[in-house]
Coordinates of C-alpha atoms in Angstrom, one line a residue:
X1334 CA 14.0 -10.3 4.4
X1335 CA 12.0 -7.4 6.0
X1336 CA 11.2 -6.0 2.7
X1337 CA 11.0 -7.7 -1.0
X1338 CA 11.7 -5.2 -4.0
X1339 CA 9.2 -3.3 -6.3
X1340 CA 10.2 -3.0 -9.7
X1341 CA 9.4 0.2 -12.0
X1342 CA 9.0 -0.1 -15.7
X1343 CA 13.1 1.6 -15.9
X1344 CA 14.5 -1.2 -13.1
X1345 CA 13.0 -3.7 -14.8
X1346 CA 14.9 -2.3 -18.2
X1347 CA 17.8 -2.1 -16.0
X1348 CA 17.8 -5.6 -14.8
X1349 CA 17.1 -7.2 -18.7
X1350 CA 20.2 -4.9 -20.2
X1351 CA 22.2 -6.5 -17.9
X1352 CA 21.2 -10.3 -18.8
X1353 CA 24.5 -11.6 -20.8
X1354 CA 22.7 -13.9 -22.6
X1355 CA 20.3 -13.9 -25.4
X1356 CA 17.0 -11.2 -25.2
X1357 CA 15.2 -14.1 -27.2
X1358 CA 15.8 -16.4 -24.5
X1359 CA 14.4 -14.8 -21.6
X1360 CA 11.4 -13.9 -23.7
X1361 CA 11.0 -18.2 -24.2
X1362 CA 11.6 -18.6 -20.4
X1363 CA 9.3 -16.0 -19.5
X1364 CA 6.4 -17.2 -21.8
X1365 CA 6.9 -20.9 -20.8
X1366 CA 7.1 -20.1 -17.1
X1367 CA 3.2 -18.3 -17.6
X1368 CA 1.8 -21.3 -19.2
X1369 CA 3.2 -23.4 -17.1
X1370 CA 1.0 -21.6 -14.3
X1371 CA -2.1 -21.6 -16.6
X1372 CA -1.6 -25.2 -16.9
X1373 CA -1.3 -25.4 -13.1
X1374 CA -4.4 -23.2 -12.1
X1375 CA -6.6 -24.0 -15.0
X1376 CA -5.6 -26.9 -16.6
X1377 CA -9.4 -28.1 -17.2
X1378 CA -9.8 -25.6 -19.6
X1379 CA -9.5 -27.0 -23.2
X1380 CA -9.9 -23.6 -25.3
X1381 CA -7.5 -20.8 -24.5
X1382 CA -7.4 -17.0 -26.5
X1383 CA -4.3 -15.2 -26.3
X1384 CA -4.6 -11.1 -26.8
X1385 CA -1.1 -10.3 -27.9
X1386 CA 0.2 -6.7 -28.6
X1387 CA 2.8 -5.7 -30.8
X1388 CA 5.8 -5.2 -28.3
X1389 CA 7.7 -7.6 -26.1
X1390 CA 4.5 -8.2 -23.8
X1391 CA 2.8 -9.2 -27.0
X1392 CA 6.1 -11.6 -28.1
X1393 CA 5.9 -13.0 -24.1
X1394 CA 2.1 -14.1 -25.6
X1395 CA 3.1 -16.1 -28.9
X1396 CA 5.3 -18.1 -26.7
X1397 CA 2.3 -18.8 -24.1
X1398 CA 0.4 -19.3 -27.1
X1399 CA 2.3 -21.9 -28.4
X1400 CA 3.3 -23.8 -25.3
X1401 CA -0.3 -24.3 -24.3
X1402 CA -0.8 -25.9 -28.0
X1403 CA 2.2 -28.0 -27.3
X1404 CA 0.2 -29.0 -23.9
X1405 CA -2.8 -29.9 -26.1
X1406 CA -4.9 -26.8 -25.7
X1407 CA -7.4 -25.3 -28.5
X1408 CA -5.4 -22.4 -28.7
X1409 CA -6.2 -19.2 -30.8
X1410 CA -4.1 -15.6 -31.0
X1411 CA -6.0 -12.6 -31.3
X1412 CA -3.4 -9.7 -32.4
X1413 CA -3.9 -6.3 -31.5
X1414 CA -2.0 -3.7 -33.3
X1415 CA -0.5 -3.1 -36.8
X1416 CA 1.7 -6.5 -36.9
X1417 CA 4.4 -4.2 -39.2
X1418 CA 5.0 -3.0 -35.9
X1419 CA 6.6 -6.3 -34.6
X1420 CA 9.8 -6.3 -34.3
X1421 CA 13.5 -8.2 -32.8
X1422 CA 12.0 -11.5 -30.3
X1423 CA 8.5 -10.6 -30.4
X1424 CA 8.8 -10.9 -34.5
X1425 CA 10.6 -14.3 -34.5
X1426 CA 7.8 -15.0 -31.9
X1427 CA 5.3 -14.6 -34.0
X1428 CA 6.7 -16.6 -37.0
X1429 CA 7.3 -19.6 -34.3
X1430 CA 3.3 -19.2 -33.3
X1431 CA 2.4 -19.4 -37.1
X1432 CA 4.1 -22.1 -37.8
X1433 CA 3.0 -24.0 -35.1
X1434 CA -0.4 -23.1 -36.7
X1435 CA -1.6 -20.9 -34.1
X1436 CA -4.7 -19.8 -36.1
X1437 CA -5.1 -15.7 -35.8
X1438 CA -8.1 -14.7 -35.2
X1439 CA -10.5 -11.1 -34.9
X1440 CA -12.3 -11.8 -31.7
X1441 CA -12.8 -15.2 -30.1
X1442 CA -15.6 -17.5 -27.9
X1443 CA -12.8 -19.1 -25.0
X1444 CA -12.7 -20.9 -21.8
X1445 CA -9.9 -18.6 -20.6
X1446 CA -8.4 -15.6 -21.8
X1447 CA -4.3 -14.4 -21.5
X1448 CA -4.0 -10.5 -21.8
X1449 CA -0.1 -9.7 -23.4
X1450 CA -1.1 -6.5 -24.8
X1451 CA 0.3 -4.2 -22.8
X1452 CA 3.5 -5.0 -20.5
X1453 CA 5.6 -2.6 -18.3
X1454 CA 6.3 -0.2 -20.6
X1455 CA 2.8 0.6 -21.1
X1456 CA 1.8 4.7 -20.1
X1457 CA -1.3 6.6 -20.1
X1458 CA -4.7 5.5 -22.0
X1459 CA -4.9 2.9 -24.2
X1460 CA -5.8 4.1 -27.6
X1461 CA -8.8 3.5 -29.5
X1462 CA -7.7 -0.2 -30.9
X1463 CA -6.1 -1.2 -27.8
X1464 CA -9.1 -0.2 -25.4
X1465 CA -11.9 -2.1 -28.1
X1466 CA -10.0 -4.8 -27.4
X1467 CA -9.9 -4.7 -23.6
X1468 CA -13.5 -4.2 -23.7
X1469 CA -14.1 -7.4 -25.7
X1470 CA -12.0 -9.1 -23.3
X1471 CA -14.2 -7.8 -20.4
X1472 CA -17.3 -8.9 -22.5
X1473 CA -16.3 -12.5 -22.6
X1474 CA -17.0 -13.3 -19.0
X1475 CA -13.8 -15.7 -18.9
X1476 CA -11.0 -15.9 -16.7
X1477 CA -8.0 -13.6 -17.6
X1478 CA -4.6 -14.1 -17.1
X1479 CA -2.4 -11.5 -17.6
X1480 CA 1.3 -11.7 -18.7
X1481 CA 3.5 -9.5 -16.5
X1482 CA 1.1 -6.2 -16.0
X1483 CA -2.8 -6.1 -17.1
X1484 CA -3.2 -3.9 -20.1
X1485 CA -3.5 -0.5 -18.9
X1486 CA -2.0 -0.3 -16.1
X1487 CA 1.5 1.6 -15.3
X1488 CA 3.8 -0.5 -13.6
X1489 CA 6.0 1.8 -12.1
X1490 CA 3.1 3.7 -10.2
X1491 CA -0.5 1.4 -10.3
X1492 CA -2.0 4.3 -12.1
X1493 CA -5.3 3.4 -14.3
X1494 CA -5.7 6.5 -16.5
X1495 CA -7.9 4.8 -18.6
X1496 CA -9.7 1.4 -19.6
X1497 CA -7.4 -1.5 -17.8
X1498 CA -8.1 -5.5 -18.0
X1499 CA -9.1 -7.2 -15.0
X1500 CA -7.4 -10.1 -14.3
X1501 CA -8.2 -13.0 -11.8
X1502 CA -4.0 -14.0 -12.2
X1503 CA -1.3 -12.5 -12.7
X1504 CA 2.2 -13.7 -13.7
X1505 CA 4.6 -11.1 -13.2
X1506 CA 7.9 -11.5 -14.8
X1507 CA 11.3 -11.6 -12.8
X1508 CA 9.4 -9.9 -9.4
X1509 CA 6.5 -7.5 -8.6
X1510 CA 6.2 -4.2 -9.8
X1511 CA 5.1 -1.1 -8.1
X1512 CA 2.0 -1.1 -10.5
X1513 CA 0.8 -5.0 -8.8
X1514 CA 0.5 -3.7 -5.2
X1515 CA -0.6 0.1 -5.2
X1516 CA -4.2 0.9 -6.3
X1517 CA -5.8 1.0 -8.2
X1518 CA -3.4 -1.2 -10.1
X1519 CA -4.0 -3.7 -7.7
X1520 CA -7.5 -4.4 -8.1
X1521 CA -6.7 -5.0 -11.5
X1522 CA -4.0 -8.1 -10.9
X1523 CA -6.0 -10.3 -8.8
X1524 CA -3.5 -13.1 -7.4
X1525 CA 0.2 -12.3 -8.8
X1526 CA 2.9 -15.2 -9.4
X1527 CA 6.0 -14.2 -9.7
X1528 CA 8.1 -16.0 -12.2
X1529 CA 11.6 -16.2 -12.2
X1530 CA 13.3 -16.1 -15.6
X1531 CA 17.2 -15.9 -14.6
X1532 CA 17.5 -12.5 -13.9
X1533 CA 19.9 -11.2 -11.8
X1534 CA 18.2 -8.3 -9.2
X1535 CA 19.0 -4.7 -9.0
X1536 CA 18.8 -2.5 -7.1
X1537 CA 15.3 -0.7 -6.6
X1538 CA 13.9 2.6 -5.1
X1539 CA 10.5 1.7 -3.6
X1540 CA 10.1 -1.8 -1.4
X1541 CA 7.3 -4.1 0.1
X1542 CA 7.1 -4.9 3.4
X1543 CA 7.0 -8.9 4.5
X1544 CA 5.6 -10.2 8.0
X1545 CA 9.2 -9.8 8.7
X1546 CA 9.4 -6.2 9.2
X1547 CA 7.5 -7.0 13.1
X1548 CA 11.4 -8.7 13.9
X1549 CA 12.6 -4.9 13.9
X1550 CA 10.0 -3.5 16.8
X1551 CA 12.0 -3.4 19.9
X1552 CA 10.7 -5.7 22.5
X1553 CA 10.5 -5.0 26.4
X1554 CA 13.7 -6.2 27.5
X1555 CA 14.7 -7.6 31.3
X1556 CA 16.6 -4.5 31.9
X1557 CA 13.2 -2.4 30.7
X1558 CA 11.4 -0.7 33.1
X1559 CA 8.3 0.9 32.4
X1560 CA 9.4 4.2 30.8
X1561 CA 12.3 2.5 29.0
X1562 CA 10.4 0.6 27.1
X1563 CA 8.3 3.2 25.9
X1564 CA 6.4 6.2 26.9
X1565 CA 3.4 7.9 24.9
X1566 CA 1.2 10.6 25.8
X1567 CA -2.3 10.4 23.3
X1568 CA -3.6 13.9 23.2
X1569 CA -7.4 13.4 21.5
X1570 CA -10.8 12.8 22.9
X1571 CA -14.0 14.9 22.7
X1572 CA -17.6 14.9 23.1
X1573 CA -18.7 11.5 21.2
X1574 CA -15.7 10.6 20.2
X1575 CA -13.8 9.4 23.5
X1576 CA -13.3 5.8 21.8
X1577 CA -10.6 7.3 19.6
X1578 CA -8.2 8.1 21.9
X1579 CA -9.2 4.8 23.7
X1580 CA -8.4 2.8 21.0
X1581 CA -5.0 4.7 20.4
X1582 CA -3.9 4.4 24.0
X1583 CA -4.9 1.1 24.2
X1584 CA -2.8 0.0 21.0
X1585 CA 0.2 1.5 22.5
X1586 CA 0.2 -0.6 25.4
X1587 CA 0.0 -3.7 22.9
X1588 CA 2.6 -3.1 20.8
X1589 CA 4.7 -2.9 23.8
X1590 CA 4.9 0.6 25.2
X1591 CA 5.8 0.5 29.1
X1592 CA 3.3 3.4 29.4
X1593 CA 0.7 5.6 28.4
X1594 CA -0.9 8.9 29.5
X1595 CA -4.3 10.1 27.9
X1596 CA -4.4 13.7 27.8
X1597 CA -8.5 14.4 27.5
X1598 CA -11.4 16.9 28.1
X1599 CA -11.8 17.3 31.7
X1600 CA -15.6 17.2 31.5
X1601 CA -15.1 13.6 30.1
X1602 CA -12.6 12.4 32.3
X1603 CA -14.5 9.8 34.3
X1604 CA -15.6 7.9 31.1
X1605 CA -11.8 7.4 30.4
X1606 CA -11.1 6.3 33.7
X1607 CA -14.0 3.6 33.6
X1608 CA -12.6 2.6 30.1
X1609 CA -9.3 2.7 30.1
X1610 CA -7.7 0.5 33.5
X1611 CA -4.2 0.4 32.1
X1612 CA -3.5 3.6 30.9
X1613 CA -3.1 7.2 32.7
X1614 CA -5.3 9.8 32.4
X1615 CA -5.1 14.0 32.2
X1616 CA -8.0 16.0 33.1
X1617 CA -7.7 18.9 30.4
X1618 CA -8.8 22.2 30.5
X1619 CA -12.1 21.9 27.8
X1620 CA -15.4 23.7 26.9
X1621 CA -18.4 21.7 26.2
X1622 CA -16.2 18.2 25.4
X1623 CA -13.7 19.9 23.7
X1624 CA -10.3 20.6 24.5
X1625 CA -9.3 24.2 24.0
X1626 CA -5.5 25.8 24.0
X1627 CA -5.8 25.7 27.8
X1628 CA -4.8 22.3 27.8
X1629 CA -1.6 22.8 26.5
X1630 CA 0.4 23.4 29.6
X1631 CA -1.3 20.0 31.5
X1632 CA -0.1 18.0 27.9
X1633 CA 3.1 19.4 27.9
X1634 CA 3.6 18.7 31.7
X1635 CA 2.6 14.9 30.8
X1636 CA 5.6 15.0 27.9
X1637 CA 7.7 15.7 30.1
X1638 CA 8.8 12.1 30.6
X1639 CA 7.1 10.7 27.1
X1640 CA 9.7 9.7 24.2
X1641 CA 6.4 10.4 21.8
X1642 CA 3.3 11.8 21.5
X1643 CA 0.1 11.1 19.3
X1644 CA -2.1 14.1 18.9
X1645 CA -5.7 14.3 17.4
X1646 CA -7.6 10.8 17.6
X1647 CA -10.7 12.2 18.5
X1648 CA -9.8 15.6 19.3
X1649 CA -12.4 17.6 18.2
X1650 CA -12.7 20.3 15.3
X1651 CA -12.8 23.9 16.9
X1652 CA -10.7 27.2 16.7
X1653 CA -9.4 26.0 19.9
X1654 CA -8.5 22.9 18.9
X1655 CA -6.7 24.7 15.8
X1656 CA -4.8 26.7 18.4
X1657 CA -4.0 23.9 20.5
X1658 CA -2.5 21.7 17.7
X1659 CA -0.3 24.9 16.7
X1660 CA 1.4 25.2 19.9
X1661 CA 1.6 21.2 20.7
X1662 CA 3.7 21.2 17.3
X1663 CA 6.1 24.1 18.1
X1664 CA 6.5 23.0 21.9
X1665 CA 7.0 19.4 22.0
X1666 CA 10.2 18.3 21.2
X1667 CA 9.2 14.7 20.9
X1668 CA 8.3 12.6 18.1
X1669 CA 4.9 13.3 17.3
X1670 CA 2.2 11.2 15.0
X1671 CA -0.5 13.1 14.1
X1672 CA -3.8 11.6 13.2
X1673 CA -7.6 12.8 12.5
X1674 CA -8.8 15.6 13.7
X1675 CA -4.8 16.8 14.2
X1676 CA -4.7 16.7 10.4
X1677 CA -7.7 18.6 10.1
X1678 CA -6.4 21.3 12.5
X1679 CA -3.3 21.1 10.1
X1680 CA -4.9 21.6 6.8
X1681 CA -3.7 25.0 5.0
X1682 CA -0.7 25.4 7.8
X1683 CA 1.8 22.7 6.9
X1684 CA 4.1 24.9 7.8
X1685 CA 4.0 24.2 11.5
X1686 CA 5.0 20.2 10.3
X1687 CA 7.6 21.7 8.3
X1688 CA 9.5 24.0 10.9
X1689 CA 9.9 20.9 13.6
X1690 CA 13.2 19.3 14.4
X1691 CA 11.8 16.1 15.7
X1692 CA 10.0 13.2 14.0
X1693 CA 6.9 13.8 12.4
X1694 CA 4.5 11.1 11.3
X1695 CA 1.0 11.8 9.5
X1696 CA -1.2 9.1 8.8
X1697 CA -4.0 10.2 6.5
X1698 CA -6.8 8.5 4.6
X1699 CA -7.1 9.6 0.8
X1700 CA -9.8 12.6 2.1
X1701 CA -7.0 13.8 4.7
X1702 CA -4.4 13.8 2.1
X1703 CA -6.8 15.3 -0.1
X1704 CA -7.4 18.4 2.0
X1705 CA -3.7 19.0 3.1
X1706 CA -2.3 19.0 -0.5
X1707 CA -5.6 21.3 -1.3
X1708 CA -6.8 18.6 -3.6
X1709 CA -10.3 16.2 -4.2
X1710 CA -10.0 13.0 -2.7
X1711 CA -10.2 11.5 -6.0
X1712 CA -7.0 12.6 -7.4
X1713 CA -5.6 11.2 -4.3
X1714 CA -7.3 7.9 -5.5
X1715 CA -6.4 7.5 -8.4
X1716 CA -2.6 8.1 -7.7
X1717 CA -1.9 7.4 -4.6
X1718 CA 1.9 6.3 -5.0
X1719 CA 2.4 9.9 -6.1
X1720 CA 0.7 11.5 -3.7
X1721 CA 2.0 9.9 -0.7
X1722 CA 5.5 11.2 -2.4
X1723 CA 4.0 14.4 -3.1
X1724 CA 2.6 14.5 0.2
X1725 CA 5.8 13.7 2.5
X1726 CA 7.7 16.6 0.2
X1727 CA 4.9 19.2 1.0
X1728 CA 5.0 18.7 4.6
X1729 CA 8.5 17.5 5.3
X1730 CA 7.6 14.6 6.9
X1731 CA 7.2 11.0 6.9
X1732 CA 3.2 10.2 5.7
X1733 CA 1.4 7.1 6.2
X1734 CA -1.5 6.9 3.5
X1735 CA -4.1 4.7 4.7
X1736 CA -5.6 1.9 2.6
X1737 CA -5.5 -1.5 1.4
X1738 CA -2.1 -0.8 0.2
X1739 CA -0.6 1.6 2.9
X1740 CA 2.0 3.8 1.4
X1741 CA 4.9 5.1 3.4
X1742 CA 6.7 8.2 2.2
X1743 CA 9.5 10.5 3.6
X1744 CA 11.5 13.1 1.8
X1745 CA 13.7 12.4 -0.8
X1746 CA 13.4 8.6 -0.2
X1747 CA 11.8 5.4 -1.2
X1748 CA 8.1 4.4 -0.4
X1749 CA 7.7 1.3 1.5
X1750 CA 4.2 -0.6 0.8
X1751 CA 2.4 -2.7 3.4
X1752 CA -0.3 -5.6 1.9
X1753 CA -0.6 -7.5 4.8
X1754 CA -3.7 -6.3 5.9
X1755 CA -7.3 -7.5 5.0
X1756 CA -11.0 -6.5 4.5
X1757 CA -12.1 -6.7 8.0
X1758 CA -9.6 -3.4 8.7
X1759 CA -12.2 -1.4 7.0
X1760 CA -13.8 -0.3 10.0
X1761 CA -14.3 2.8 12.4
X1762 CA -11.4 2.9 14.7
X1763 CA -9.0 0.9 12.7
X1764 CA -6.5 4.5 11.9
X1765 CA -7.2 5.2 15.4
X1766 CA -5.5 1.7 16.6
X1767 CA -2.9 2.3 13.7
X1768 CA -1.8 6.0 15.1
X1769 CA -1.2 3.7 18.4
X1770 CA 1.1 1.5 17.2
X1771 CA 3.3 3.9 15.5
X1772 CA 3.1 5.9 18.3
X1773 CA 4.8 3.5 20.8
X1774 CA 7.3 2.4 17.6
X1775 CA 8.5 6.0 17.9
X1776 CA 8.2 6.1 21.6
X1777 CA 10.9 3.3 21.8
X1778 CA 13.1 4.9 19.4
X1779 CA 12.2 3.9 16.1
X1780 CA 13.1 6.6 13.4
X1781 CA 9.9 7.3 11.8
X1782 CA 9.9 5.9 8.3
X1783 CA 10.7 2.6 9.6
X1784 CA 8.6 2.8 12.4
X1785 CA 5.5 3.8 10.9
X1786 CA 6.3 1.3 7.7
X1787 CA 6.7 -1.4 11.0
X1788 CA 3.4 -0.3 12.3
X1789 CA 1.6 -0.8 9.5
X1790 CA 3.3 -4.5 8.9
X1791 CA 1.7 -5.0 12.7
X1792 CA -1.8 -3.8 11.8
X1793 CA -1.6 -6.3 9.2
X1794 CA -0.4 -9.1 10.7
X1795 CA -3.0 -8.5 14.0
X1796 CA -5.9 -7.8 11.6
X1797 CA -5.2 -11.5 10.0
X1798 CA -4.9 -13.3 14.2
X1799 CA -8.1 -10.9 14.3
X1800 CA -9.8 -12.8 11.5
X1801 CA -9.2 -16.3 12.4
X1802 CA -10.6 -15.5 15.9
X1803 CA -14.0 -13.2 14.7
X1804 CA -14.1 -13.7 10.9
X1805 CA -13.4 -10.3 8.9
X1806 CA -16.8 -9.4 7.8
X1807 CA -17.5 -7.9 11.2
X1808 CA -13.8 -7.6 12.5
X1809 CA -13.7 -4.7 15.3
X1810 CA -11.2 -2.3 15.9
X1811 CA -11.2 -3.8 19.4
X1812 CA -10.2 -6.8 18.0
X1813 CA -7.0 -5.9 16.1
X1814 CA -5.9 -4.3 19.3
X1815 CA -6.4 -7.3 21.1
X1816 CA -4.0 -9.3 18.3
X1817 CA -1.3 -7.0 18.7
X1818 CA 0.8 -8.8 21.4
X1819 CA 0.3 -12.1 19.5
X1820 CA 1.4 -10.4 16.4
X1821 CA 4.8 -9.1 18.0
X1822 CA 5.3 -12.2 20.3

């Protein structure tokens, strides 16, 4: 399986409505299955408080609640919410916890704390009851599990529009949810379990991609030959910043491109040609380290035999530049990814994206994004699943959103997410490598949602052979780009 579903709140309806058995039934399996992992993880603790709210979240709670009592735990229920509210399971629920003489209780001194206020259906802020209680929960310094979803956070999109429990666990109900792996719902989960309940799947929209995806990349055959397998021009270099384009030309030859040409400021040229041994290199027309629209007829030359191109790794941020961006995009027929300082040069023209035939893949960070959808990098931040959507509709193209959770968007599809990463790819040069490995994806004839989601699976995977080799707290970019052939082989 190259990619496992992501559940929104409305799939997840979806795929309970179409259970033929009883609803109170997969409320008792799903409540039994979440102790059971609290009695695996934590099954030293003797006093447990259980936050239940008034809807089916809070009915998955009173069963966790009295399973753990059942197991011999000091158990109490704190309830948060009018209790007339409780209704259908979550009311026969309750009535099972009391008489199992759960004692109900306002606030509570614990060894570990369940969150089931909130479950997938939960939207917006919490309101003024809801987010005390969340605050207490915060204030007793215990362990949280949470049951499904932590409290305050939207499933369907990992939005935190207000106060949201932290958990250190949690146990997502029938399979993960949109909410689990995008931020900044994810830094709100901590580890997720998935339990399975009996459910039968449906089919969802948005997907997460497994170590898997790498068995898609095309692989240099026998038959290959150098430009068969691949062929990449990297367009990018400029006064103190030549190790960009290094990095991304370097990083095509690892994930398996047969070739790469490095189009770069003339001026510069001989610190390319020390650097890079493997790869090509174009002396470009430049002024002072900078490339200038003069290049434009040496890079398109180079295309010539190149099945993709990456423009802007280090490319320098000048009216020249600008103008040599412009007229790369409208002349190059080729799949092109465009990176950095080519996103800067982009900013306020997405047009010239927009009006291409071929293949188009931006990778931003949430400041890139930011400036080409004319917003502030934090309401990139705090919503990134929609605007990596919102994104790939402005520009009409696929758009890779840099993070811990890389988001992949194209028009009028699905977004594919990519986990696999670590800490250690926090570093200067990382996007650089990444713009490298979806440029030799394309150059061997991957369509450009898969390839760039595929690139980002590789990045991952490399970062993690990176981090047994060097340890992550001082991982280089370097270093991922030598893990890229183990990754893929």
């Amino acid at each position: 399986m190259i990619t496992e579903p992501l559940y929104t709140a409305e799939e997840m309806r979806a795929a309970e409505e179409a259970y033929d058995g009883p609803t109170l039934e997969l409320m008792e399996r799903a409540g039994s299955a979440t102790a059971e992992t609290i009695l695996a993880r934590y099954g030293d603790v003797s006093s447990v408080s259980v936050w239940c709210g008034t809807g089916s979240n809070g009915g998955d709670g009173f069963v966790v609640a009295r399973k753990l009592r059942e197991a011999g735990k000091e158990v109490e229920a704190v309830l948060v919410g009018d209790e007339q509210k409780i209704s259908g399971d979550a009311r026969e629920n309750l009535e099972q916890a009391r008489a199992a003489r759960i004692p109900f209780v306002e606030t509570a001194e614990t060894e570990l704390v369940v969150d089931a206020i909130f479950g997938t259906g939960f939207r917006g802020k919490p309101r003024t009851e809801a987010a005390t209680a969340i605050e207490e929960i915060k204030s007793l310094k215990a362990p949280v599990v949470a049951v499904d979803v932590p409290s305050g956070v939207d499933a369907s999109t990992g939005e935190v529009a207000g106060i949201a429990v932290r958990a250190d666990l949690t146990v997502t109900i029938h399979a993960r949810k949109v909410g689990l792996v995008v931020a900044p719902g994810r830094f709100h989960a901590g580890e997720v379990v998935v339990a399975d309940i009996g459910l039968a799947g449906v089919k969802t929209r948005h997907s997460r991609a497994t170590p898997e995806m790498l068995s898609v990349v095309p692989r240099r055959a026998p038959r290959d030959n150098k430009y068969t397998a691949g062929s990449v021009v990297v367009v990018g270099g400029s006064r103190g910043k030549t190790g960009a384009a290094c990095l991304s030309a370097e990083a095509t030859l690892r994930s398996g491109a047969g070739i790469c040409t490095a189009c770069v400021p003339g001026s510069l040229n001989q610190i390319f040609e020390q650097r890079l041994l493997e790869v090509i290199t174009r002396a470009c027309p430049d002024e002072d380290g900078v490339m200038t629209l003069d290049a434009a007829d040496a890079v398109i030359e180079s295309a010539e035999r190149a099945t993709a191109v990456a423009l802007g790794p280090g490319l320098g941020r000048t009216d020249g530049t600008r103008a040599l961006v412009a007229y790369l995009l409208d002349r190059l027929d080729k799949p092109i990814v465009l990176d950095a300082d080519g996103l800067w040069a982009l900013t306020g023209h997405l047009d010239w994206v927009f009006a291409r035939d071929a293949p188009t893949v931006l990778t931003p960070h949430e400041g890139e994004l930011a400036a080409l959808l004319g917003r502030k990098s934090e309401w990139v931040r705090s919503r990134r699943f929609h605007a990596a959507q919102a994104g790939a509709d402005d520009v009409g193209a696929v758009v890779l959103l840099k993070g811990a959770d890389t988001i992949v968007a194209a028009p009028g599809r699905g977004v594919v997410v990519s986990d696999l990463g670590n800490p250690g790819l926090a570093t200067a040069g990382a996007g650089d490598v990444l713009t490298g490995i979806v440029a030799a994806y394309l150059s061997k004839g991957m369509e450009g949602r898969m390839g760039a989601v595929a690139a980002a699976a590789t990045q991952g995977v490399a970062a993690g052979i990176a981090a047994e080799r060097h340890g992550a707290a001082g991982l280089l970019a370097g270093d991922v780009v030598d893990a890229l052939s183990l990754a893929l082989s």
